[in-house]
Short mmCIF file of N, CA, C and O in Angstrom, two decimals:
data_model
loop_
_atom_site.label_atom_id
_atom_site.label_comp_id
_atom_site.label_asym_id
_atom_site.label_seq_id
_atom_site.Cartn_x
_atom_site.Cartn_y
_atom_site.Cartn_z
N UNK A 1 -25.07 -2.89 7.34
CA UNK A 1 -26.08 -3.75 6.77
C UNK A 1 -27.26 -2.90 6.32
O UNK A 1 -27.83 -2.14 7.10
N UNK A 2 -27.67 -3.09 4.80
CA UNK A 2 -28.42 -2.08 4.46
C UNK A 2 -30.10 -3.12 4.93
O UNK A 2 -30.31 -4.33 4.81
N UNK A 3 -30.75 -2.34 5.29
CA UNK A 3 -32.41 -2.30 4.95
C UNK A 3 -32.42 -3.80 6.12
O UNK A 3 -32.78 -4.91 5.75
N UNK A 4 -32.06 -3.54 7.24
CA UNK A 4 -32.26 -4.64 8.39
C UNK A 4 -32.81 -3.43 9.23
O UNK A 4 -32.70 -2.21 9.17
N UNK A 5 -33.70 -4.67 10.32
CA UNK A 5 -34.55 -4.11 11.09
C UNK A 5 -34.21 -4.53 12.83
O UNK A 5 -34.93 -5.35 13.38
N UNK A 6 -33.16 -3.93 13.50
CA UNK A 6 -32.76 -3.82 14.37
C UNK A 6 -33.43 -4.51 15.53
O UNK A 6 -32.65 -4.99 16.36
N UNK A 7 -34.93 -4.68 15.79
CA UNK A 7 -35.17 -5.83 16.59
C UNK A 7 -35.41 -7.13 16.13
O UNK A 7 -35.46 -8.00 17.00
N UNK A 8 -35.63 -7.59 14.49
CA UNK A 8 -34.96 -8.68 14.03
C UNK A 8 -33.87 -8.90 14.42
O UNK A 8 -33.81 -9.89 15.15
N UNK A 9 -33.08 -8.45 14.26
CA UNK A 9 -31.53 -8.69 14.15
C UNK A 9 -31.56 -8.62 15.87
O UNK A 9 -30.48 -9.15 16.12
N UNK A 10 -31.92 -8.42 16.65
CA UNK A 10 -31.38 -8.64 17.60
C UNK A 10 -32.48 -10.37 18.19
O UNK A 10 -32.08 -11.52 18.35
N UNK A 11 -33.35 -9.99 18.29
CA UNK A 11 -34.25 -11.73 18.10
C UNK A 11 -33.17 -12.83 17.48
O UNK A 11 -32.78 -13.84 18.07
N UNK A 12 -32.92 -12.54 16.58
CA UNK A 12 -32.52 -13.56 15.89
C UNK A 12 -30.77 -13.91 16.35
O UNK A 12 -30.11 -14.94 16.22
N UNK A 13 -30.39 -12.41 16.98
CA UNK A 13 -28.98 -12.77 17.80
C UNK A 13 -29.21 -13.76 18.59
O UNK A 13 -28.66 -14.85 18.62
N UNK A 14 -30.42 -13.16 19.54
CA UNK A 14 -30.72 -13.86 20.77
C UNK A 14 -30.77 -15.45 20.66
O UNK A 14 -30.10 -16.21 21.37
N UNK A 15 -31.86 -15.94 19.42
CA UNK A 15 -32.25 -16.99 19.26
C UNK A 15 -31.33 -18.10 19.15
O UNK A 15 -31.47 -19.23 19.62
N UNK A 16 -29.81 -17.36 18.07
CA UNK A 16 -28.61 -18.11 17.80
C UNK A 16 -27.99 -18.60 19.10
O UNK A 16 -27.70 -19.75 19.43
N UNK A 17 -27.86 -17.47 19.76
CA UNK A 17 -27.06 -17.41 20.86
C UNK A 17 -27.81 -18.59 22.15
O UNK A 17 -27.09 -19.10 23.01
N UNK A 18 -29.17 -18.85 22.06
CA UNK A 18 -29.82 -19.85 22.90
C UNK A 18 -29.50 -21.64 21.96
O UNK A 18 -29.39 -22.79 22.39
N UNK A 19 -29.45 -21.02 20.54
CA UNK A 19 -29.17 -22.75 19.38
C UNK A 19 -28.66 -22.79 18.26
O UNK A 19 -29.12 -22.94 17.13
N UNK A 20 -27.58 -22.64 18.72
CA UNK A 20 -26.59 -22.15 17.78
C UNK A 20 -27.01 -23.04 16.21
O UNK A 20 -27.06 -22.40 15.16
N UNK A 21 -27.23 -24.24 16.24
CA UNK A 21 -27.89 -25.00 15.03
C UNK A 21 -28.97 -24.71 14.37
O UNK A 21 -29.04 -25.14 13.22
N UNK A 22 -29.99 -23.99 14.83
CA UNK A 22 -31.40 -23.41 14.57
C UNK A 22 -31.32 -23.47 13.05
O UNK A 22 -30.21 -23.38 12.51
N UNK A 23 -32.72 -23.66 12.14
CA UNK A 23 -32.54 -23.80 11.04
C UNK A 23 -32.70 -22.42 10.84
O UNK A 23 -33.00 -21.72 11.80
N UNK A 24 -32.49 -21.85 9.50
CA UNK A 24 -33.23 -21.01 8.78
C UNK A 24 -34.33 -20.67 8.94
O UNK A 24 -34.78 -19.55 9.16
N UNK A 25 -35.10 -22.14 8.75
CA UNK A 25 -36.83 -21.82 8.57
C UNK A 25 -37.73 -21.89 10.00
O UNK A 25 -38.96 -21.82 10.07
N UNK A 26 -36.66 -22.06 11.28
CA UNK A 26 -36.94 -21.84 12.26
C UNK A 26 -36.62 -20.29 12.75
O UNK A 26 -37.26 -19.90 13.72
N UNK A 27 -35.69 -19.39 12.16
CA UNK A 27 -35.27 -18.46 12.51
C UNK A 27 -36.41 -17.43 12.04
O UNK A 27 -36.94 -16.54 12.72
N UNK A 28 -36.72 -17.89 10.35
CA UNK A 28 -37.50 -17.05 9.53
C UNK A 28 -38.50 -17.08 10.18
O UNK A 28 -38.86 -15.93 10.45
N UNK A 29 -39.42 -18.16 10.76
CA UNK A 29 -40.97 -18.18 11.38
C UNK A 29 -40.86 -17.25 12.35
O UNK A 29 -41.56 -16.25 12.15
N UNK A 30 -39.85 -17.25 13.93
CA UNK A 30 -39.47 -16.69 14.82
C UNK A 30 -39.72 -14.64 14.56
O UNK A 30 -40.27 -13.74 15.20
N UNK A 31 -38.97 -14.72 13.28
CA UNK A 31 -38.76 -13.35 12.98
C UNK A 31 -40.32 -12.86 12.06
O UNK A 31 -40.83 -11.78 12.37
N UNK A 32 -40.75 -13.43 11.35
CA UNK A 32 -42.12 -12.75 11.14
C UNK A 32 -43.05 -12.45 12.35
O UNK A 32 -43.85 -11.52 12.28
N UNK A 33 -42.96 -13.22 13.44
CA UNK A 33 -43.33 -13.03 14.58
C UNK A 33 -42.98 -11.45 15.16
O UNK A 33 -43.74 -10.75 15.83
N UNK A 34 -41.60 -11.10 14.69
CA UNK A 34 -41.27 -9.74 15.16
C UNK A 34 -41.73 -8.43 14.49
O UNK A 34 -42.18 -7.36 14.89
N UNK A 35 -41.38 -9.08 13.03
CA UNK A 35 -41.95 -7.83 12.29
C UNK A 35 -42.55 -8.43 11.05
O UNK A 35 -41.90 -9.38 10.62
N UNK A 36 -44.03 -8.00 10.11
CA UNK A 36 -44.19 -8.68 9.42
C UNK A 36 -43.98 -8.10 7.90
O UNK A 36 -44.62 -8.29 6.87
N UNK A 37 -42.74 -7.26 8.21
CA UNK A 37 -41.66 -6.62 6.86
C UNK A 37 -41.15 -8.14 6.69
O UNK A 37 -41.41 -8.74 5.65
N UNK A 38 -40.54 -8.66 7.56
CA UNK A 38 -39.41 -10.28 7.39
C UNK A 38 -40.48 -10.78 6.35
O UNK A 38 -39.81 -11.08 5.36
N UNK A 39 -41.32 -10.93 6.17
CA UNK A 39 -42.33 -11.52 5.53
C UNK A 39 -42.57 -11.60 4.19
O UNK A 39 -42.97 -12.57 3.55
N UNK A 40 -42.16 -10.00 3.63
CA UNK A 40 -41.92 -10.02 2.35
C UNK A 40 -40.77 -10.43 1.69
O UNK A 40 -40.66 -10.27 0.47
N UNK A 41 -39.80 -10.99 2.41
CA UNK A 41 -38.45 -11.62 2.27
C UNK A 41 -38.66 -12.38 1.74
O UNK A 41 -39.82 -12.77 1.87
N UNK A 42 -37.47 -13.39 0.47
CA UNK A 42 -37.29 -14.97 0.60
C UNK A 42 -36.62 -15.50 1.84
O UNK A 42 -36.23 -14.84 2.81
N UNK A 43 -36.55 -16.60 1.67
CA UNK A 43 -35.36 -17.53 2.88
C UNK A 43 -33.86 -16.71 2.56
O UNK A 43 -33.09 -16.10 3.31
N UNK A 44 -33.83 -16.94 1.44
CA UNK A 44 -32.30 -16.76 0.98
C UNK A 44 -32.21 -15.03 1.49
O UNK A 44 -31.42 -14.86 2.41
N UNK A 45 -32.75 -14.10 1.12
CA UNK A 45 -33.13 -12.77 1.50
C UNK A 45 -32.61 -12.25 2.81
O UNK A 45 -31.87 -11.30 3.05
N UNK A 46 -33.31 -13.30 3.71
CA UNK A 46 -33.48 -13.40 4.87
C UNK A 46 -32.34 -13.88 5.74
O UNK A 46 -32.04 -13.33 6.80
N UNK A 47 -31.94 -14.57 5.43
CA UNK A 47 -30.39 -15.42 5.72
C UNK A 47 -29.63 -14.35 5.45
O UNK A 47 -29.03 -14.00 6.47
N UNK A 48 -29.39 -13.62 4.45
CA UNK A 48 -28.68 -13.15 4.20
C UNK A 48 -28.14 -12.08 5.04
O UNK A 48 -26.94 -11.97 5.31
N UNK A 49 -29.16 -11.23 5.47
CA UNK A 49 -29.57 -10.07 6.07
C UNK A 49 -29.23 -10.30 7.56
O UNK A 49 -28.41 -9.56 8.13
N UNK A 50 -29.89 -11.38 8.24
CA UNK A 50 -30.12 -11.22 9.34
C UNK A 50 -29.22 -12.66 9.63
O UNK A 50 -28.10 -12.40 9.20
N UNK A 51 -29.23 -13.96 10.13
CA UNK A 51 -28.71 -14.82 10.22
C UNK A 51 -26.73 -15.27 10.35
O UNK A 51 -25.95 -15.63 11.24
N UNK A 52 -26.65 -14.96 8.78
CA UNK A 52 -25.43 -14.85 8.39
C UNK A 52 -24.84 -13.88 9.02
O UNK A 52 -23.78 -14.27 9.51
N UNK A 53 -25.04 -12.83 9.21
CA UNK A 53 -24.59 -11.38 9.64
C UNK A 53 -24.33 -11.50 11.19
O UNK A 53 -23.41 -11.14 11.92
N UNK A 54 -25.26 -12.00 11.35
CA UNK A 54 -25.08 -12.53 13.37
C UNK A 54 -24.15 -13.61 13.66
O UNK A 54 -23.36 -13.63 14.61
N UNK A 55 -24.35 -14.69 12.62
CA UNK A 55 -22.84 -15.48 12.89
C UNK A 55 -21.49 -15.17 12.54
O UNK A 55 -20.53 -15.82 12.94
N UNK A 56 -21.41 -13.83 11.52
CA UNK A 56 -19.97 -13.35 11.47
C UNK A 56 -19.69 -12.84 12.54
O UNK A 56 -18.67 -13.10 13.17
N UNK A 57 -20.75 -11.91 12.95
CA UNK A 57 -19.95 -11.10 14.07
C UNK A 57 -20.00 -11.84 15.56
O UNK A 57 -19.47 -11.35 16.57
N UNK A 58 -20.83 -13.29 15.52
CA UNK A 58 -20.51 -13.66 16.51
C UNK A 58 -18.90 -15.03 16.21
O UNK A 58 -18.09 -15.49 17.02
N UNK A 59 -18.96 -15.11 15.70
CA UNK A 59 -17.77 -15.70 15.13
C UNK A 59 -16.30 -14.89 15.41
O UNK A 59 -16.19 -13.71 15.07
N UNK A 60 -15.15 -15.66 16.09
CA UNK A 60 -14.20 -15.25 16.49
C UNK A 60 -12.75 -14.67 15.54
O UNK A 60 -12.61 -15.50 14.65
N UNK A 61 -12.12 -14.04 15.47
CA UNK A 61 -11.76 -13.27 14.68
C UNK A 61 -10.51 -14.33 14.44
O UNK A 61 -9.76 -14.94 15.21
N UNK A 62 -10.67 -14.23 12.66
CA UNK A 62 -9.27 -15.39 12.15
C UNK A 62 -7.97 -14.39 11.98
O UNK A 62 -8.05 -13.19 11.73
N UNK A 63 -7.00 -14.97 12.13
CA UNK A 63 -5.71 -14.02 11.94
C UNK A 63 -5.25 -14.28 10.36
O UNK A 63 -4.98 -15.26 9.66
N UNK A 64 -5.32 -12.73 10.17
CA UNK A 64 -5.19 -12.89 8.70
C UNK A 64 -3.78 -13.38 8.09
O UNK A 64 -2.78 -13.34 8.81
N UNK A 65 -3.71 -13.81 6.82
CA UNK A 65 -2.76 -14.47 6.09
C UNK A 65 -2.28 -13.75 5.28
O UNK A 65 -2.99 -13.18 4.45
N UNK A 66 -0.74 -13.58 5.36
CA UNK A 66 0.71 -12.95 4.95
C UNK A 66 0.25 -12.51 2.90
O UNK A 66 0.03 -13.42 2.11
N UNK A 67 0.22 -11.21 2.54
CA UNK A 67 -0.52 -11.52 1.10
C UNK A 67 1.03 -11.74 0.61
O UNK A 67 1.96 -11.40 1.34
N UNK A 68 1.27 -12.38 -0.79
CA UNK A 68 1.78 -12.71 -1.81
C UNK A 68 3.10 -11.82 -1.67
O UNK A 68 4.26 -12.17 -1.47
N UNK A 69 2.63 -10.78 -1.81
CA UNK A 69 3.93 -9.69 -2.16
C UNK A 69 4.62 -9.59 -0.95
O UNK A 69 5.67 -8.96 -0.99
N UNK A 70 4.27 -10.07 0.12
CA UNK A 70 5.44 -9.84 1.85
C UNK A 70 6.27 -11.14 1.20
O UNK A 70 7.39 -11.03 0.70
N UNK A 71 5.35 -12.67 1.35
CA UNK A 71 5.76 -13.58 0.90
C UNK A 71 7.07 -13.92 -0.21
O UNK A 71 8.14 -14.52 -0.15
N UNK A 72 6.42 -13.28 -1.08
CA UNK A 72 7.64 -13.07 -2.39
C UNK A 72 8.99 -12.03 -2.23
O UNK A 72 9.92 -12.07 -3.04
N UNK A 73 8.97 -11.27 -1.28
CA UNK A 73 9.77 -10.42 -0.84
C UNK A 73 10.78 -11.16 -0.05
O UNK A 73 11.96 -10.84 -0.18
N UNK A 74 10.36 -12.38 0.98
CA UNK A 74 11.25 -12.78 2.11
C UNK A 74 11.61 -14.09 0.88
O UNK A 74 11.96 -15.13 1.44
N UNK A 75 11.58 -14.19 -0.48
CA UNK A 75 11.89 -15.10 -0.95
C UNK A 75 11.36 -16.63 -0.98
O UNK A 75 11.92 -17.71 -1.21
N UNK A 76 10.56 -16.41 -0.78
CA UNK A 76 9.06 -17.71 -0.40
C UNK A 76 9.64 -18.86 0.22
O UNK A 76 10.74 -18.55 0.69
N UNK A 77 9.38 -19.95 0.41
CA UNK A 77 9.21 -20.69 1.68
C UNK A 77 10.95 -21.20 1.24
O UNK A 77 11.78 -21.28 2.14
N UNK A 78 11.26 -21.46 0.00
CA UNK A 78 12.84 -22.41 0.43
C UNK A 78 13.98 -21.07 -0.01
O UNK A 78 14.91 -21.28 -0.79
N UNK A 79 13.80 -20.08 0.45
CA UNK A 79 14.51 -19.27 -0.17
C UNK A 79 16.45 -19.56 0.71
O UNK A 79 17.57 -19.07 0.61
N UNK A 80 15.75 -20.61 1.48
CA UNK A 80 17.07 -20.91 2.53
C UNK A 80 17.61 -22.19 2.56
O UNK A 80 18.26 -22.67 3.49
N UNK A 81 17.28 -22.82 1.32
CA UNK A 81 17.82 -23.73 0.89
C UNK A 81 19.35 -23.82 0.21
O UNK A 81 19.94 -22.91 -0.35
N UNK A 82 19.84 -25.28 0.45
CA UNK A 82 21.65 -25.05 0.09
C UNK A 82 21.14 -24.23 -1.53
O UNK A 82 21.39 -23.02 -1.52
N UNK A 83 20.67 -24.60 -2.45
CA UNK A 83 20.67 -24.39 -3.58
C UNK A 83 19.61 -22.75 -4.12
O UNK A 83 19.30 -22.47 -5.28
N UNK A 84 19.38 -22.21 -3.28
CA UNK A 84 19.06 -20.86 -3.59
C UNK A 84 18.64 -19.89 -4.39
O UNK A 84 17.62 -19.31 -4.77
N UNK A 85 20.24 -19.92 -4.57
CA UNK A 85 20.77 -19.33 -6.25
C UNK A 85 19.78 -19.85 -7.41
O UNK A 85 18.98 -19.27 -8.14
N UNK A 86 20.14 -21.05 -7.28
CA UNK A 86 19.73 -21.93 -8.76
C UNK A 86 18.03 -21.53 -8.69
O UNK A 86 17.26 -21.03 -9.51
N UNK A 87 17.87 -22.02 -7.26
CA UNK A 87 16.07 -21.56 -7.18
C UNK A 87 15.60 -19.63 -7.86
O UNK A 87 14.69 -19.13 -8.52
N UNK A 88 16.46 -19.30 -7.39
CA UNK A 88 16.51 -17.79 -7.59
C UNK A 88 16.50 -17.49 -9.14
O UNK A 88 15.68 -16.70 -9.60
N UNK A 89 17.36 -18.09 -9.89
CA UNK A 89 17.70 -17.97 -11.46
C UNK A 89 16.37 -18.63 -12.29
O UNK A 89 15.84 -18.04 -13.23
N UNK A 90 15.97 -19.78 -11.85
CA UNK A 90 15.18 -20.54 -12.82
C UNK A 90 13.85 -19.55 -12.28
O UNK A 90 13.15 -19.08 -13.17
N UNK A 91 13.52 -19.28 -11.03
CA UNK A 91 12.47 -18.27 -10.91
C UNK A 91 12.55 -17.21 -11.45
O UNK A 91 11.49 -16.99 -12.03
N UNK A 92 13.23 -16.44 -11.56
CA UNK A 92 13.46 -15.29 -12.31
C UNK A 92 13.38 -15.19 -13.93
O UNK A 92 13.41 -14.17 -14.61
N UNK A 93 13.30 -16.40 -14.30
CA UNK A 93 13.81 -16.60 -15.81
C UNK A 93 12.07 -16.96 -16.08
O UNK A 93 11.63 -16.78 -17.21
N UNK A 94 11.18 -17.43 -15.04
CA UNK A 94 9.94 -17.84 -15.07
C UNK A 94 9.43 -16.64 -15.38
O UNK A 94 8.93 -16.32 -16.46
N UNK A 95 9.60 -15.78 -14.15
CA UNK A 95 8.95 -14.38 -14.14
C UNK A 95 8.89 -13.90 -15.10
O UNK A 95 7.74 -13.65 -15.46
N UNK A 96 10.00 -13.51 -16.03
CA UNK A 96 10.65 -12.91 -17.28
C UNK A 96 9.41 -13.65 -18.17
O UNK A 96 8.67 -12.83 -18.72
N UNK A 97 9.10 -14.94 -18.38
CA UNK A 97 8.56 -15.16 -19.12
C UNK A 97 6.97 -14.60 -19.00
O UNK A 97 6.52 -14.00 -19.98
N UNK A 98 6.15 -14.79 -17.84
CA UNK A 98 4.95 -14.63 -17.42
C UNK A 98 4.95 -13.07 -17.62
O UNK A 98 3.79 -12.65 -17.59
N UNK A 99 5.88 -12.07 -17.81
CA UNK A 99 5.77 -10.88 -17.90
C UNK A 99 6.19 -10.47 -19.39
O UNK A 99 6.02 -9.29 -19.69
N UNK A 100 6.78 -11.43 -20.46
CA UNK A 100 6.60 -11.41 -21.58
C UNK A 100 5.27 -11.62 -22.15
O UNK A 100 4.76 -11.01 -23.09
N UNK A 101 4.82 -12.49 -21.52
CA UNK A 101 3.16 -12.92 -22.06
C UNK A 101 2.58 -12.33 -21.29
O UNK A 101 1.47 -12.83 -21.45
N UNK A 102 2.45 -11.55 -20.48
CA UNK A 102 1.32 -10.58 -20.03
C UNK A 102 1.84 -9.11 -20.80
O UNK A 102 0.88 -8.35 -20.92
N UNK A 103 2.90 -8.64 -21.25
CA UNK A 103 2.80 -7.42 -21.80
C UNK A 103 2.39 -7.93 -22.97
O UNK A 103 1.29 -7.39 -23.05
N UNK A 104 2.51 -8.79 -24.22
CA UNK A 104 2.12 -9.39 -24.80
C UNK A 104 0.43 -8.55 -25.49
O UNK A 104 -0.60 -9.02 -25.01
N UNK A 105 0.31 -7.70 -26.25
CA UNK A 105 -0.91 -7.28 -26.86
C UNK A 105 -1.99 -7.70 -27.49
O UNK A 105 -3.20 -7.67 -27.27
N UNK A 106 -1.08 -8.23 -28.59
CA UNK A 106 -1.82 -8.76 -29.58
C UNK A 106 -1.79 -10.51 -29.61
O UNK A 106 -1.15 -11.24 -28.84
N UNK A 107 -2.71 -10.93 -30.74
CA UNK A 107 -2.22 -12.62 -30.64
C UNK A 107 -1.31 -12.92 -31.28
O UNK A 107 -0.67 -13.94 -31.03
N UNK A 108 -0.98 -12.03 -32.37
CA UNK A 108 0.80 -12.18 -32.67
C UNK A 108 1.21 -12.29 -31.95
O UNK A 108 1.71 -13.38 -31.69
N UNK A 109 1.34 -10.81 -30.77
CA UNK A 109 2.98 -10.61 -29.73
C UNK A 109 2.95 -12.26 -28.75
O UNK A 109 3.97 -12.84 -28.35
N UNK A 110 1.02 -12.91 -28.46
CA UNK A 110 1.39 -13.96 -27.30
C UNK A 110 2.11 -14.80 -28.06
O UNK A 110 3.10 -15.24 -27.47
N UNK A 111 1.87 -15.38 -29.79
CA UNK A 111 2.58 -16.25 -30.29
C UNK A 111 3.72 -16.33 -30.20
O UNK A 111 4.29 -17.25 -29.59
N UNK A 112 4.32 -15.35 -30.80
CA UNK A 112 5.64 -14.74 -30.80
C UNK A 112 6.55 -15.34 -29.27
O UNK A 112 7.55 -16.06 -29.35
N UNK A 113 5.97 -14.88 -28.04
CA UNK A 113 6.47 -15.21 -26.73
C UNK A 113 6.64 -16.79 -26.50
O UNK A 113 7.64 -17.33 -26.03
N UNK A 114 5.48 -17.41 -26.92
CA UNK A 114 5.34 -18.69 -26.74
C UNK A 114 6.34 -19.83 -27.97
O UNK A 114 6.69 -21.01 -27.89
N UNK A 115 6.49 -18.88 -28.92
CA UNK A 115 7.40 -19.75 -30.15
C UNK A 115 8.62 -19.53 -29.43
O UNK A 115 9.60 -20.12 -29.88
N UNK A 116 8.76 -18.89 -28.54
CA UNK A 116 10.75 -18.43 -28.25
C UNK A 116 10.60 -19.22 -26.63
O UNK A 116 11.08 -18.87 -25.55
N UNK A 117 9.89 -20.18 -26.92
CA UNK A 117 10.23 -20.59 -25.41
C UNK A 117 11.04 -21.39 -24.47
O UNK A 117 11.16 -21.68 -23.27
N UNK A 118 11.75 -21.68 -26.12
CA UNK A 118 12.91 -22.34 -26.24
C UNK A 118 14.01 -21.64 -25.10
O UNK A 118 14.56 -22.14 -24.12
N UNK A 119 14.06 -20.32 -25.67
CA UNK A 119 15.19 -19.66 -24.88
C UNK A 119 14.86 -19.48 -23.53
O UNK A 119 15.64 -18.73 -22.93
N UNK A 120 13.96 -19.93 -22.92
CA UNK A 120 13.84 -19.77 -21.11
C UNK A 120 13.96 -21.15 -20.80
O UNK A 120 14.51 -21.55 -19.77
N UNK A 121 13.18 -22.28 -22.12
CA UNK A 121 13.94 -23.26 -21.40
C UNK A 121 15.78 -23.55 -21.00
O UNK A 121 16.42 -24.13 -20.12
N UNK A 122 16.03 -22.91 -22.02
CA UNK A 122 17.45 -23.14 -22.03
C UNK A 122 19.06 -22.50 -21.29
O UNK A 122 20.27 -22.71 -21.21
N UNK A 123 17.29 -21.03 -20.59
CA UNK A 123 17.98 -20.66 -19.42
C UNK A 123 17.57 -21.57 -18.13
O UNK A 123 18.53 -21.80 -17.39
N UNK A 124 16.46 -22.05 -17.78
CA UNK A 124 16.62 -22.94 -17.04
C UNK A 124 17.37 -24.20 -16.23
O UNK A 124 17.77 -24.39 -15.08
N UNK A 125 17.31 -25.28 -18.09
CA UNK A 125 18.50 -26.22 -17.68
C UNK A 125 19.99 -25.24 -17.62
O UNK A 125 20.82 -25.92 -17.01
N UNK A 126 20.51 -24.12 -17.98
CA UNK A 126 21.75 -24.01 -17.69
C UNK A 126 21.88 -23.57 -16.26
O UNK A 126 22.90 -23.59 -15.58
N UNK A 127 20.35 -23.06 -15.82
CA UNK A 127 20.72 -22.77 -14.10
C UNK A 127 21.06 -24.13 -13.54
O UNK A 127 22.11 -24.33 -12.93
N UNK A 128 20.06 -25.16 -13.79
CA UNK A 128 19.65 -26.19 -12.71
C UNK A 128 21.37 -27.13 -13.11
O UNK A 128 21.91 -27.83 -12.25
N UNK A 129 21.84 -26.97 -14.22
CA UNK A 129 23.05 -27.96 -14.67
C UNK A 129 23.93 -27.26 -13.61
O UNK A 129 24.14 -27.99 -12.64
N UNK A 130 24.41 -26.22 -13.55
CA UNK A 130 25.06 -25.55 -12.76
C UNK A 130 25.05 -25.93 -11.25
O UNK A 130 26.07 -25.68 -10.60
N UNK A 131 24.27 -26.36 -10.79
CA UNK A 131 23.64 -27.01 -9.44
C UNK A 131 24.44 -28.44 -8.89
O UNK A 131 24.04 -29.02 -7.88
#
């Protein structure tokens, strides 16, 4: 935390830690009391610095969430469904497309992708008919 003042920040631990609800503008009065640097602060300034910062780290640690690419790897949530395959083909035929229009340069090449979109629909229904 840049440009905090270490017995603020600990006042203002303290203070949380006695009310946990405490306003802002109860915290801010409290802390000009400590140092009268807090002073040249806004609210928002001030919150920022000192307040917020004490409720992250007093705040209990969340267990982080699985990113995208583990996810997409184990085949995402129905990859264990009777129908699979078919899920597997019409996704793949998606991908193909979203990676046609992202290499896609110019506003020709996106047109171009988007006029032929015929042919992914038509890989689609032949996955899902197959089903």
């Amino acid at each position: 935390m840049a440009n905090t003042d270490d017995k603020v920040y600990a006042a203002v631990e303290g203070a949380l830690k006695k009310n946990p609800s405490a306003s802002v503008d109860e915290l801010f009065d409290m802390a000009k009391g400590v140092s009268t640097a807090v002073g040249k602060l806004t609210k928002r300034q001030f919150h920022a610095r000192y307040p917020l910062q004490v409720k992250r780290r007093m705040s209990p640690k969340k267990p982080r969430r699985k990113t995208r690419a583990k996810a997409a790897s184990r085949g995402g949530r129905h990859a264990h469904s009777s129908n699979g395959s078919v899920r597997e083909s019409v996704r793949a035929t998606f991908m193909r497309f979203a990676s046609d229009l992202a290499a896609a340069e110019a506003r020709k090449d996106v047109v171009k992708v988007v006029a032929g979109v015929d042919r992914y629909v038509d890989e689609v229904l032949k996955a899902t008919s197959a089903a």
